[in-house]
CSV table of C-alpha atoms and ligand atoms in Angstrom, one decimal:
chain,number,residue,atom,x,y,z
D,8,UNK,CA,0.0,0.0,0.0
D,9,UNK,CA,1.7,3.6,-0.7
D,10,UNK,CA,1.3,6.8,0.9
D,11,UNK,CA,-1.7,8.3,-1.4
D,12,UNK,CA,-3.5,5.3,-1.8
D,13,UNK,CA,-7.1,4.8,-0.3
D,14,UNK,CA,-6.8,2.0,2.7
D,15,UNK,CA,-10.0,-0.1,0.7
D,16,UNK,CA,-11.4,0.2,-2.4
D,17,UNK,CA,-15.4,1.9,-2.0
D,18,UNK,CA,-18.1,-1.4,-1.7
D,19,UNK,CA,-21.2,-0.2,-2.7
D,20,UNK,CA,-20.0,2.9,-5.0
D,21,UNK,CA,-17.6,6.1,-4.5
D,22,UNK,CA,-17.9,8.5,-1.3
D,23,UNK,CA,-20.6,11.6,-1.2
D,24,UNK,CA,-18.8,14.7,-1.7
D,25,UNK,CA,-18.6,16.9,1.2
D,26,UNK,CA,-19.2,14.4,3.7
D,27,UNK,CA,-18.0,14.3,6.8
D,28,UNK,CA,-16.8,11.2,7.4
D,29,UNK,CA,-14.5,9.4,5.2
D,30,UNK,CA,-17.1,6.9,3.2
D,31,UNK,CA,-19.9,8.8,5.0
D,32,UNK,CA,-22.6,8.1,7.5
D,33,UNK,CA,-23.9,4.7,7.5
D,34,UNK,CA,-27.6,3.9,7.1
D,35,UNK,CA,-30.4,1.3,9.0
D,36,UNK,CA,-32.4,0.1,6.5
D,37,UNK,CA,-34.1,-3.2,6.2
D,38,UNK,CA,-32.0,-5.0,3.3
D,39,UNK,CA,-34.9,-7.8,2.7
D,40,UNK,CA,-37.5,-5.4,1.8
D,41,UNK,CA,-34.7,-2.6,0.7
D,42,UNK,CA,-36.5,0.3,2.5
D,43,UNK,CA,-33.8,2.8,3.8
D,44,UNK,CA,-34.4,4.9,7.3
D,45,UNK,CA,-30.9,7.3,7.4
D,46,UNK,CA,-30.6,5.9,11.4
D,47,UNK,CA,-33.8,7.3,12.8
D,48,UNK,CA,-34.4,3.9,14.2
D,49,UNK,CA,-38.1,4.2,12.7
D,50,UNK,CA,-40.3,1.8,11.0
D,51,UNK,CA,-40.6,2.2,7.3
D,52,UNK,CA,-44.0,2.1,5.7
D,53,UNK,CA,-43.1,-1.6,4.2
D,54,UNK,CA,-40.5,-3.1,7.0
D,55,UNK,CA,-41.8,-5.7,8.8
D,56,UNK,CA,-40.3,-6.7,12.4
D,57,UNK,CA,-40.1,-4.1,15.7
D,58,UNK,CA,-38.2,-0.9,15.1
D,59,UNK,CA,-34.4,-0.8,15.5
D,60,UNK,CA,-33.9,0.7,19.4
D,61,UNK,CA,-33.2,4.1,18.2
D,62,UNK,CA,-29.7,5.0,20.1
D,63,UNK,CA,-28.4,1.4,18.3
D,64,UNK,CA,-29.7,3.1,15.0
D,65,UNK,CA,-28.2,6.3,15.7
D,66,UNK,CA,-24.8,4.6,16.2
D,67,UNK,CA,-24.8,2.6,13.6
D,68,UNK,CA,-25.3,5.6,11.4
D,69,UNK,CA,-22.6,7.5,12.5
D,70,UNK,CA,-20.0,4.9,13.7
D,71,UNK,CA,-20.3,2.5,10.7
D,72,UNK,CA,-17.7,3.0,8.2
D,73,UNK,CA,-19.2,1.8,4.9
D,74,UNK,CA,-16.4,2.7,3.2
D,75,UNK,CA,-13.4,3.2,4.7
D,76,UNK,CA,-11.2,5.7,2.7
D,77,UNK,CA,-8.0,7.2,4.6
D,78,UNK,CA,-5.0,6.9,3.3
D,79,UNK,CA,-1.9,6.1,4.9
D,80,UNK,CA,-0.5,9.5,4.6
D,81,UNK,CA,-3.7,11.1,6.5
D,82,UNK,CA,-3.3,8.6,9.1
D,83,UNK,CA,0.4,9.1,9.4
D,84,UNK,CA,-0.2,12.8,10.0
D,85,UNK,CA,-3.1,12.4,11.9
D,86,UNK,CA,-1.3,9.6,14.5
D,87,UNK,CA,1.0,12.8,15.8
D,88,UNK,CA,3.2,11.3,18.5
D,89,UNK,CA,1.2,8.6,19.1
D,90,UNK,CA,2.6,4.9,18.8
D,91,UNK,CA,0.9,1.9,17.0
D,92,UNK,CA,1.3,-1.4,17.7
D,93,UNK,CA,0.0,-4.9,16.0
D,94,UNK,CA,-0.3,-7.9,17.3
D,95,UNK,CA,-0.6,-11.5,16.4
D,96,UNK,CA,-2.0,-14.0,18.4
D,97,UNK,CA,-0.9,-17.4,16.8
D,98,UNK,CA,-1.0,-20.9,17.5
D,99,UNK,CA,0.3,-22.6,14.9
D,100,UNK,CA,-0.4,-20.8,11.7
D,101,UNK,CA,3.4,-21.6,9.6
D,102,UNK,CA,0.8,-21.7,6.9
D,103,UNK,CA,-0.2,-17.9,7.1
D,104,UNK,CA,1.8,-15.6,10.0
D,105,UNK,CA,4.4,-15.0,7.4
D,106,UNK,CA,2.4,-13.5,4.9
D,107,UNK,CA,0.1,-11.5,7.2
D,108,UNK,CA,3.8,-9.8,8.5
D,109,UNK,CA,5.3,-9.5,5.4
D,110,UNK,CA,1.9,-7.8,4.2
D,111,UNK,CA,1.8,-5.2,7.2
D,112,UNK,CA,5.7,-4.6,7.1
D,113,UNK,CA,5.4,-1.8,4.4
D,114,UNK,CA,3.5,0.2,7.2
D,115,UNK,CA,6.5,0.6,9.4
D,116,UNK,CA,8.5,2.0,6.7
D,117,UNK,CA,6.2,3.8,4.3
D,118,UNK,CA,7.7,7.2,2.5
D,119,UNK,CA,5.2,9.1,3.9
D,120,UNK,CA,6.3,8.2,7.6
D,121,UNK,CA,5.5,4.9,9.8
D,122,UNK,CA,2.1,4.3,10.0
D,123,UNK,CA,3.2,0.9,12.2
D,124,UNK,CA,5.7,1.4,14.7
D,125,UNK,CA,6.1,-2.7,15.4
D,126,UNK,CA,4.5,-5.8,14.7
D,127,UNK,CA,4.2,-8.7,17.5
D,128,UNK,CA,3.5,-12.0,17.1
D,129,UNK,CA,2.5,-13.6,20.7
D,130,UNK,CA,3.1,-17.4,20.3
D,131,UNK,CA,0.6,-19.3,22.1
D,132,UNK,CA,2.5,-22.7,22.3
D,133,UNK,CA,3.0,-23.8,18.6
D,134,UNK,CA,4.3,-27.1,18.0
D,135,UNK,CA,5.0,-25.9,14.2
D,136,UNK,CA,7.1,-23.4,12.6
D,137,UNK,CA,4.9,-20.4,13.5
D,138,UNK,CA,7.4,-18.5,15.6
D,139,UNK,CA,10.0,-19.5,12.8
D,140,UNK,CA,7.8,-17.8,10.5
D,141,UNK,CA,7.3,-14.8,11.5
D,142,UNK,CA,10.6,-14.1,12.8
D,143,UNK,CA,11.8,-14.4,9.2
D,144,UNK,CA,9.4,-12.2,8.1
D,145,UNK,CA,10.4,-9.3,10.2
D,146,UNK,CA,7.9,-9.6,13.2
D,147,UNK,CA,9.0,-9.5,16.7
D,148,UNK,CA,8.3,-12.9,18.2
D,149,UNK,CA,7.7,-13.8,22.0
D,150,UNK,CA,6.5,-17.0,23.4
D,151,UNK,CA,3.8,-16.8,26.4
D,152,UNK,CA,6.1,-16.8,29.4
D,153,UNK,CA,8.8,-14.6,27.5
D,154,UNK,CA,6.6,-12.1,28.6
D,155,UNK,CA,5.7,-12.1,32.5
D,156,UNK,CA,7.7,-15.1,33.2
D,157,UNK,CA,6.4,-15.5,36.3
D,158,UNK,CA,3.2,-15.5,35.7
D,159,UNK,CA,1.9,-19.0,35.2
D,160,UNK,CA,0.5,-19.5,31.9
D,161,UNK,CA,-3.0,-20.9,30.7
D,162,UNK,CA,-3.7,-22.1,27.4
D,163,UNK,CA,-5.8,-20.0,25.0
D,164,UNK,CA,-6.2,-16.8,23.4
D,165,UNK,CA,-7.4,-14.5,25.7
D,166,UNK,CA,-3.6,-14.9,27.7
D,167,UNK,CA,-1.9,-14.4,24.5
D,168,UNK,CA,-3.6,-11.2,24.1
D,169,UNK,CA,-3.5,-10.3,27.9
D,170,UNK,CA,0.5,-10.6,27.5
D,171,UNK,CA,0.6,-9.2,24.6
D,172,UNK,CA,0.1,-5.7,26.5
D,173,UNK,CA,3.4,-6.7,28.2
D,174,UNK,CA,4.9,-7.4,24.9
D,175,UNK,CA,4.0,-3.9,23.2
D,176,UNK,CA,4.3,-0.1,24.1
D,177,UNK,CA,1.9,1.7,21.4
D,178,UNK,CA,-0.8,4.0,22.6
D,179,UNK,CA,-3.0,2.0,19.7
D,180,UNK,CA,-2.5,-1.6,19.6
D,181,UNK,CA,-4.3,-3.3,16.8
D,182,UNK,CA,-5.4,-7.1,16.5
D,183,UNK,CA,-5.4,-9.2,13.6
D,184,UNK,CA,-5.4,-13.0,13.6
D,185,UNK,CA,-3.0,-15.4,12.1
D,186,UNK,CA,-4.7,-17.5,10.3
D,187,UNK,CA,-5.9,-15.3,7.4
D,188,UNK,CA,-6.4,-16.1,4.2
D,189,UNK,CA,-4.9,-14.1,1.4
D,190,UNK,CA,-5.1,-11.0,4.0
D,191,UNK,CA,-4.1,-7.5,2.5
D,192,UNK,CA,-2.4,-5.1,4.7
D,193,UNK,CA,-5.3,-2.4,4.1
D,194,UNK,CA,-7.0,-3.5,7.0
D,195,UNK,CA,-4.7,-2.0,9.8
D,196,UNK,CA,-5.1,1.4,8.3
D,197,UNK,CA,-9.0,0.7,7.9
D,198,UNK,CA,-9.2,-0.4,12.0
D,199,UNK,CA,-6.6,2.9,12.9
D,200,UNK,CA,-8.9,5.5,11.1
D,201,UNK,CA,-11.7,5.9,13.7
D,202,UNK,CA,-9.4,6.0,16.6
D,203,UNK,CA,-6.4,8.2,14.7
D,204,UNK,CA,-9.0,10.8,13.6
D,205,UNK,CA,-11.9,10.9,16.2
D,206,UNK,CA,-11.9,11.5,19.8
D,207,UNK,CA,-14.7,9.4,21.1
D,208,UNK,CA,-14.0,5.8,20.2
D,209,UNK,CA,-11.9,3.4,22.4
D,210,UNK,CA,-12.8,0.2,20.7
D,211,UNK,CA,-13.1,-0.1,16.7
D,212,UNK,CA,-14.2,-3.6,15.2
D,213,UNK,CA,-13.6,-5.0,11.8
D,214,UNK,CA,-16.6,-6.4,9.9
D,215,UNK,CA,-16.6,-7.8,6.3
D,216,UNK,CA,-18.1,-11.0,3.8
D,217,UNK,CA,-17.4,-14.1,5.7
D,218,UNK,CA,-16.9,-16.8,2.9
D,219,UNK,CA,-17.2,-20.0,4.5
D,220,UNK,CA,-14.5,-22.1,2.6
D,221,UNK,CA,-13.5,-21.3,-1.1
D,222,UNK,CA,-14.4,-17.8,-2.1
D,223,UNK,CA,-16.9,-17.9,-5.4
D,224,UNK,CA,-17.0,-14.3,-5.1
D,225,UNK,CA,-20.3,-14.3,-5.0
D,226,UNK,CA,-23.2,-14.2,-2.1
D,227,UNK,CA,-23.2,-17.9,-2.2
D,228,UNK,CA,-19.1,-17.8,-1.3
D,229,UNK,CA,-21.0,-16.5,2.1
D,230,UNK,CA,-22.1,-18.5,5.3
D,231,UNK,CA,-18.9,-18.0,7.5
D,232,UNK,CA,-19.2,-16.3,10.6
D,233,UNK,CA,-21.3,-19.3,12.1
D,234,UNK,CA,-21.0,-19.2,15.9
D,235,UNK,CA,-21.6,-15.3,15.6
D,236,UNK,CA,-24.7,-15.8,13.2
D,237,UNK,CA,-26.1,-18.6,15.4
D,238,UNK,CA,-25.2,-18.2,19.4
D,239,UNK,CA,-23.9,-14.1,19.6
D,240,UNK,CA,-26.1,-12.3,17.7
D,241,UNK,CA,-28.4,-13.9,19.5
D,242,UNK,CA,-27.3,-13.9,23.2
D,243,UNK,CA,-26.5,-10.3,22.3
D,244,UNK,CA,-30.3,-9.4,21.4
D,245,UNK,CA,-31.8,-11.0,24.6
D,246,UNK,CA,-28.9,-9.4,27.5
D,247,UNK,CA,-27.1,-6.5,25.4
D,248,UNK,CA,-29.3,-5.3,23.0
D,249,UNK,CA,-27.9,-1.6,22.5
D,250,UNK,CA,-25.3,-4.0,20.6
D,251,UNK,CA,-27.5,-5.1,17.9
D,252,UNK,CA,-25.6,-3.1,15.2
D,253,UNK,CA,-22.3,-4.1,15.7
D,254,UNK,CA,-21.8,-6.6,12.8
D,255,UNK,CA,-18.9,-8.9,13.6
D,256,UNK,CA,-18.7,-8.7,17.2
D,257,UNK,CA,-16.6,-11.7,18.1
D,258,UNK,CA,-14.4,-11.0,15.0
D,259,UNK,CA,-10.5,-11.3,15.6
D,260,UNK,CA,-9.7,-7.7,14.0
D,261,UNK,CA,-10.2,-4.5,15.7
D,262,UNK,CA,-8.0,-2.1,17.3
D,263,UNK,CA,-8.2,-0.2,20.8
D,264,UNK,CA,-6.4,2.3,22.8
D,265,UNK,CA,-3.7,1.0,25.5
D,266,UNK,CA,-5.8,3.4,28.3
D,267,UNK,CA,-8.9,0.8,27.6
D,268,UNK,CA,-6.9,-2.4,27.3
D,269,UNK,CA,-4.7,-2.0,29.6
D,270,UNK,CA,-7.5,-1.1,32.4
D,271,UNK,CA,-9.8,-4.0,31.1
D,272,UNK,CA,-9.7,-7.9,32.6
D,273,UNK,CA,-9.1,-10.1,30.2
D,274,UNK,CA,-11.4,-13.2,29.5
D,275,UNK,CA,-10.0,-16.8,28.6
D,276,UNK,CA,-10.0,-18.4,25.5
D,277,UNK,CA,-11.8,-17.3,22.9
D,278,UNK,CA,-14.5,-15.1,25.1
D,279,UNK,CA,-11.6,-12.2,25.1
D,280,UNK,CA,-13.3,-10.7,22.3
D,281,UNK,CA,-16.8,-10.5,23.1
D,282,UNK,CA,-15.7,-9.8,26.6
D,283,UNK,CA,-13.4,-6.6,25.4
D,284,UNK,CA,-16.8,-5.6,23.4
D,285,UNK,CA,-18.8,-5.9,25.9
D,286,UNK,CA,-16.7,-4.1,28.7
D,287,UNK,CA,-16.2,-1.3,26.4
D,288,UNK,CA,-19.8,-0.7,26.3
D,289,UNK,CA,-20.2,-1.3,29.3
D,290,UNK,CA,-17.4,1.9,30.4
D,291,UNK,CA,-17.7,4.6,27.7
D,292,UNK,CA,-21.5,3.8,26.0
D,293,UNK,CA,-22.3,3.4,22.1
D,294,UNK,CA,-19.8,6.6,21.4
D,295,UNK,CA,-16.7,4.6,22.3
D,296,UNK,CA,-17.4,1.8,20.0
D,297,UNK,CA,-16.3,2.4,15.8
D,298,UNK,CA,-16.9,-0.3,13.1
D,299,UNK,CA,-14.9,-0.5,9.6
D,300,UNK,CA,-16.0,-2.4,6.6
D,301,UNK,CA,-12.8,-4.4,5.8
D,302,UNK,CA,-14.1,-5.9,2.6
D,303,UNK,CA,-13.7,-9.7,2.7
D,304,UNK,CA,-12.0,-12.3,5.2
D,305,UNK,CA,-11.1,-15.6,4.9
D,306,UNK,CA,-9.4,-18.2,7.3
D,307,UNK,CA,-8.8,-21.1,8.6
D,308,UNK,CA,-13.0,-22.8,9.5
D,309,UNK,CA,-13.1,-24.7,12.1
D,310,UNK,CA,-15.1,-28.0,12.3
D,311,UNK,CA,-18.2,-27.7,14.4
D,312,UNK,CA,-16.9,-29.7,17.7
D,313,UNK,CA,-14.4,-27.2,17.5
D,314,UNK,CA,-17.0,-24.2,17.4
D,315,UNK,CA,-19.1,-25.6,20.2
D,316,UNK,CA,-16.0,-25.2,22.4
D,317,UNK,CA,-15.4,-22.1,21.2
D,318,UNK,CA,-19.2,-21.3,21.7
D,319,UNK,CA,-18.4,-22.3,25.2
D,320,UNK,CA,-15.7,-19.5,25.9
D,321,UNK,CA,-18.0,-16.8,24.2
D,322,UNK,CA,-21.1,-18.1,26.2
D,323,UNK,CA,-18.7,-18.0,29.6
D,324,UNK,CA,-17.6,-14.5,28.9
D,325,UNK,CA,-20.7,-13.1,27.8
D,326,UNK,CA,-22.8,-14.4,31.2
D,327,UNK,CA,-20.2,-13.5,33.8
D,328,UNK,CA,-20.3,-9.7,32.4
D,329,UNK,CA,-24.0,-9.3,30.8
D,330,UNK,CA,-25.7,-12.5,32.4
D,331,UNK,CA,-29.1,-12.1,34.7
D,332,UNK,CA,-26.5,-14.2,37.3
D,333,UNK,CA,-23.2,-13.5,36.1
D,334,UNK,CA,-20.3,-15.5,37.3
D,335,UNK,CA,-22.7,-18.8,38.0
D,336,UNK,CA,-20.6,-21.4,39.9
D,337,UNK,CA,-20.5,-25.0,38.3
D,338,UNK,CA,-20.9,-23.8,34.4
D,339,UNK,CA,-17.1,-25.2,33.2
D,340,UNK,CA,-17.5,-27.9,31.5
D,341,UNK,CA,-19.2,-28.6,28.3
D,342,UNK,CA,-20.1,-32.6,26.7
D,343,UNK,CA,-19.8,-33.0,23.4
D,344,UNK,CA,-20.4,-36.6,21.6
D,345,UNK,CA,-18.2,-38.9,19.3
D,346,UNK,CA,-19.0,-42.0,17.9
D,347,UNK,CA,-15.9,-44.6,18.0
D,348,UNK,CA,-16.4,-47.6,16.9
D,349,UNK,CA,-19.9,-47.6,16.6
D,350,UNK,CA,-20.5,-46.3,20.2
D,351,UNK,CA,-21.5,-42.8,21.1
D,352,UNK,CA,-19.1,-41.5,23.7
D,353,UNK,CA,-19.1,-38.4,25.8
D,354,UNK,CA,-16.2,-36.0,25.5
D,355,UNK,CA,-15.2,-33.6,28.5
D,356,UNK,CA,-14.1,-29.6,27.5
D,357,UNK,CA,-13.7,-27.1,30.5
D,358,UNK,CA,-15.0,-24.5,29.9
D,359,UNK,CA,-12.0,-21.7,31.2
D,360,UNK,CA,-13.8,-18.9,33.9
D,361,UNK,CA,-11.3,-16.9,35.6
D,362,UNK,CA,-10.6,-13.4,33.7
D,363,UNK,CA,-6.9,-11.9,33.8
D,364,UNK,CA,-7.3,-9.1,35.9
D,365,UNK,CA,-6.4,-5.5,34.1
D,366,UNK,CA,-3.1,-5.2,33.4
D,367,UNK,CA,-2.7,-1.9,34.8
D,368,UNK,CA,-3.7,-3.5,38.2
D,369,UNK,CA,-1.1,-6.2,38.4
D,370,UNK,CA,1.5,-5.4,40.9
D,371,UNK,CA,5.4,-6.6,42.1
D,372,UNK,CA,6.2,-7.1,38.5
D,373,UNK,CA,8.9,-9.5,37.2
D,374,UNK,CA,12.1,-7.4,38.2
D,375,UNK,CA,13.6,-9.2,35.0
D,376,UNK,CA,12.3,-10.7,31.6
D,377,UNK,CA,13.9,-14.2,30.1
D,378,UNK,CA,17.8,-13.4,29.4
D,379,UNK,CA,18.0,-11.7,32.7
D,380,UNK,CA,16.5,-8.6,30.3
D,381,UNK,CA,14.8,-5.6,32.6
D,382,UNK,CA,11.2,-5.4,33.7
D,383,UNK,CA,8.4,-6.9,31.0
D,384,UNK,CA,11.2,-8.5,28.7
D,385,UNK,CA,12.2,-5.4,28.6
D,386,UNK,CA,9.4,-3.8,27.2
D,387,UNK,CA,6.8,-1.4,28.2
D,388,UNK,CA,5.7,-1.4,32.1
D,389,UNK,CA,2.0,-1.2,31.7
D,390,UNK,CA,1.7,-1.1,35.5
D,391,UNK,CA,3.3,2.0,35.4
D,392,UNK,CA,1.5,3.3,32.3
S,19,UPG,O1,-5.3,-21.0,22.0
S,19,UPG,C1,-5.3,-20.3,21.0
S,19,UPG,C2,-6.2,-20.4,20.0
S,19,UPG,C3,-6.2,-19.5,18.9
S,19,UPG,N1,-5.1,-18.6,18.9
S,19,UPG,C4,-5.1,-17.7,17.7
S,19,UPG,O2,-6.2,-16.8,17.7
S,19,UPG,C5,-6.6,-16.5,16.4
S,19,UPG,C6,-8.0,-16.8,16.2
S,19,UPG,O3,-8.2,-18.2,16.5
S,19,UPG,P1,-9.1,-19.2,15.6
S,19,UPG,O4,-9.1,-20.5,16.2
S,19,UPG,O5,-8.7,-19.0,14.2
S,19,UPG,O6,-10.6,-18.5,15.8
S,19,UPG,P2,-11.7,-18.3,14.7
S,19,UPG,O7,-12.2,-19.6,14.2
S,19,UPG,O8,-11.2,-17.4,13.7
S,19,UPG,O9,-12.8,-17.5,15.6
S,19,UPG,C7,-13.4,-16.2,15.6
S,19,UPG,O10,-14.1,-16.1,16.8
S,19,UPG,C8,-13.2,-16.2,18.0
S,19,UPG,C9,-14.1,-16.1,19.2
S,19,UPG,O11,-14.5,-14.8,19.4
S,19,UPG,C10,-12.2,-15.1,17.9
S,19,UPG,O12,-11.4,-15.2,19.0
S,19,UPG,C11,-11.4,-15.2,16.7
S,19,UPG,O13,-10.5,-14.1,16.6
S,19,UPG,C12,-12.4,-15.1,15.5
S,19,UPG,O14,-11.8,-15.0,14.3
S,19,UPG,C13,-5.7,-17.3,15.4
S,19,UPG,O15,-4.6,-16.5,15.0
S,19,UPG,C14,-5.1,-18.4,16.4
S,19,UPG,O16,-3.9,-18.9,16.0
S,19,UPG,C15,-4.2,-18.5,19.8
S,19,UPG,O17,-3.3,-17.7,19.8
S,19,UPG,N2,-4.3,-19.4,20.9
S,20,3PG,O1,-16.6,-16.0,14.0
S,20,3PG,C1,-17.3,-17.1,14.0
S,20,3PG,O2,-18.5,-17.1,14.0
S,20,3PG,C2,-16.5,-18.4,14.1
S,20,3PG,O3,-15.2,-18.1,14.0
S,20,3PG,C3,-16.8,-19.3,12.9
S,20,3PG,O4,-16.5,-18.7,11.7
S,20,3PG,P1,-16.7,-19.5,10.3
S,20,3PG,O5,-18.1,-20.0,10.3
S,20,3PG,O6,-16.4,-18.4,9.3
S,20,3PG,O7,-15.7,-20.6,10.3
């Protein structure tokens, strides 16, 4: 991507003229019946279905990017001393870290100034060549207990992400996931714009076309995103509805401030994402949240046992913060069932409950990283931050 060059390419036709916001205002409309209401959260003549709650409508009007347009130089100049940071979460993904690094790498050196200042991959125990991999394509690399090594560590994503704040020092960290599928490097600048340009948001989610499997390029290369479409979007309707117009909400890209992340716990597994949406709501309202059309993802599907246990960790994170109970005792485990040899047997998950408290709040830190190397590894203190 170069300096003058527009971070993605307009879906849906060019920009309005004179609008405010790059791609302009988004609009609430009711795509089956194609009736349009410009986020007035009221019911056209021919929508069928309850209104849209009007302060979700509102927000989705004018804190949906449709059509993200900055370019890198804008961003660059509107970033001022601020530091950006992107991070990795991987476990093993040889197959794709490389490419996803080697993609982004341009940012940190762009003619027009560094949009990226570094690029972390945080290992989560890969057995493959991951950390190889992105090593050799010019990411810094730390394995989990590089960082805080004294800390025990728990499996999952949510501690990868957790130490990853140990790992990094930008004001902006941004999170994209390994395991992307001919990813394009547009999508950092896409997630920065809302928090490089705008005051209010703290938290700004990716959302995009979800081909499940090969791409056709057409709507029927759709039908990914199935634990959102079936168990989130849901969940989210009945105990956070105000969140109704986020699109992707358990998506793996979206970028945040350090002040928010670094003050935030931390859920395990694969509930840190809803539980990072959903605590950013929960502190700064609708105006703190942004969302970016990204175009198109693709990665790595998972098969469905592999999404119930995932469905699990979302599930877990989602009641302890937005449940009518949260933080019931005696929900960690989940049964799933496998046939071998022609019996049906039950298989055991735990289900992980304990959050990593805020960063920010951890105290006595490691007075030396591995290699006897000051503090965090020797990066930024966020205890101090
Ligand atoms: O223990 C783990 C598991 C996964 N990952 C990495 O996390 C990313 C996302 O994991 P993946 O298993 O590919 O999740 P998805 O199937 O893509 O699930 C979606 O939904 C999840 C639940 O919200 C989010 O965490 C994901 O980011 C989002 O893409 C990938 O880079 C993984 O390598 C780890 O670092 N450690
Ligand atoms: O985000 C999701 O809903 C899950 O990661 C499943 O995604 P997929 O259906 O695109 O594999």
């Amino acid at each position: 991507m170069h300096c003058g060059e527009r971070s993605r390419p307009a879906p849906g036709g060019p920009p309005v003229p004179g609008e405010r916001r790059p791609g302009g205002p988004a609009r609430w409309g009711c795509v089956e019946h194609g009736c349009r209401t410009a986020g007035t959260g009221q019911r056209t003549p021919n929508a069928r279905g309850p209104p849209v709650r009007p302060e979700t409508a509102r927000w989705f009007a004018c804190r949906t990017w449709q059509q993200p347009t900055w370019s890198v130089a804008e961003l660059v100049s509107a970033k001022r001393a601020r530091s950006v940071s992107v991070v990795l979460p991987a476990l093993n993904e040889a197959a794709t870290v490389g490419g996803i690094v080697t993609a982004i790498r341009p940012l940190t050196t762009s003619a027009c100034g560094r949009l990226v200042d570094e690029i972390v991959v945080m290992d989560s125990g890969s057995t493959d060549r991951t950390c190889a991999a992105a090593a050799e394509a010019g990411a810094r690399v730390f394995r989990r207990d590089d960082v805080l090594p004294t800390v025990d560590v728990r499996p999952g994503k949510g501690e990868v992400l957790w130490r990853s704040l140990a790992a990094t020092t930008g004001d902006v960290v941004v999170f994209i996931d390994a395991d992307l599928i001919g990813f394009e490097a547009d999508f950092v600048p896409a997630l920065l714009g809302p928090l490089l340009t705008e005051a209010d948001p703290m938290l700004v989610k990716g959302f995009y076309r979800r081909p499940l499997g090969p791409d056709t390029g057409t709507a029927d290369g759709d039908g990914g995103g199935r634990v959102t479409e079936i168990l989130v979007r849901p969940l989210l309707a009945q105990l956070r509805p105000e969140l109704g117009g986020v699109i992707q909400p358990i998506g793996g890209e979206y970028a945040a401030r350090r002040e928010f992340l670094a003050s935030a716990s931390f859920a395990p597994g694969y509930g840190v994402d809803i539980g990072l949406l959903l605590d950013a709501h929960e502190r700064y309202g609708l105006p703190g949240l942004a969302q970016v059309n990204l175009g198109a993802r693709r990665h790595r599907n998972r098969d469905l046992p592999e999404l119930g246990v995932m469905s699990g960790h979302v599930l877990s994170a989602v009641l302890d913060r937005a449940g009518p109970e949260p933080g019931t005792d005696g929900a960690d485990s989940l049964t799933q069932f496998v046939q071998v040899g022609g019996e049906w047997l039950p298989r055991e998950h735990r289900v992980p409950r304990a959050d990593r408290p805020p960063m920010r709040a951890l105290r006595n830190p490691s007075p030396a990283g591995r290699g006897g190397e000051p503090g965090w590894a020797g990066q930024h203190d966020p205890a101090t931050s």
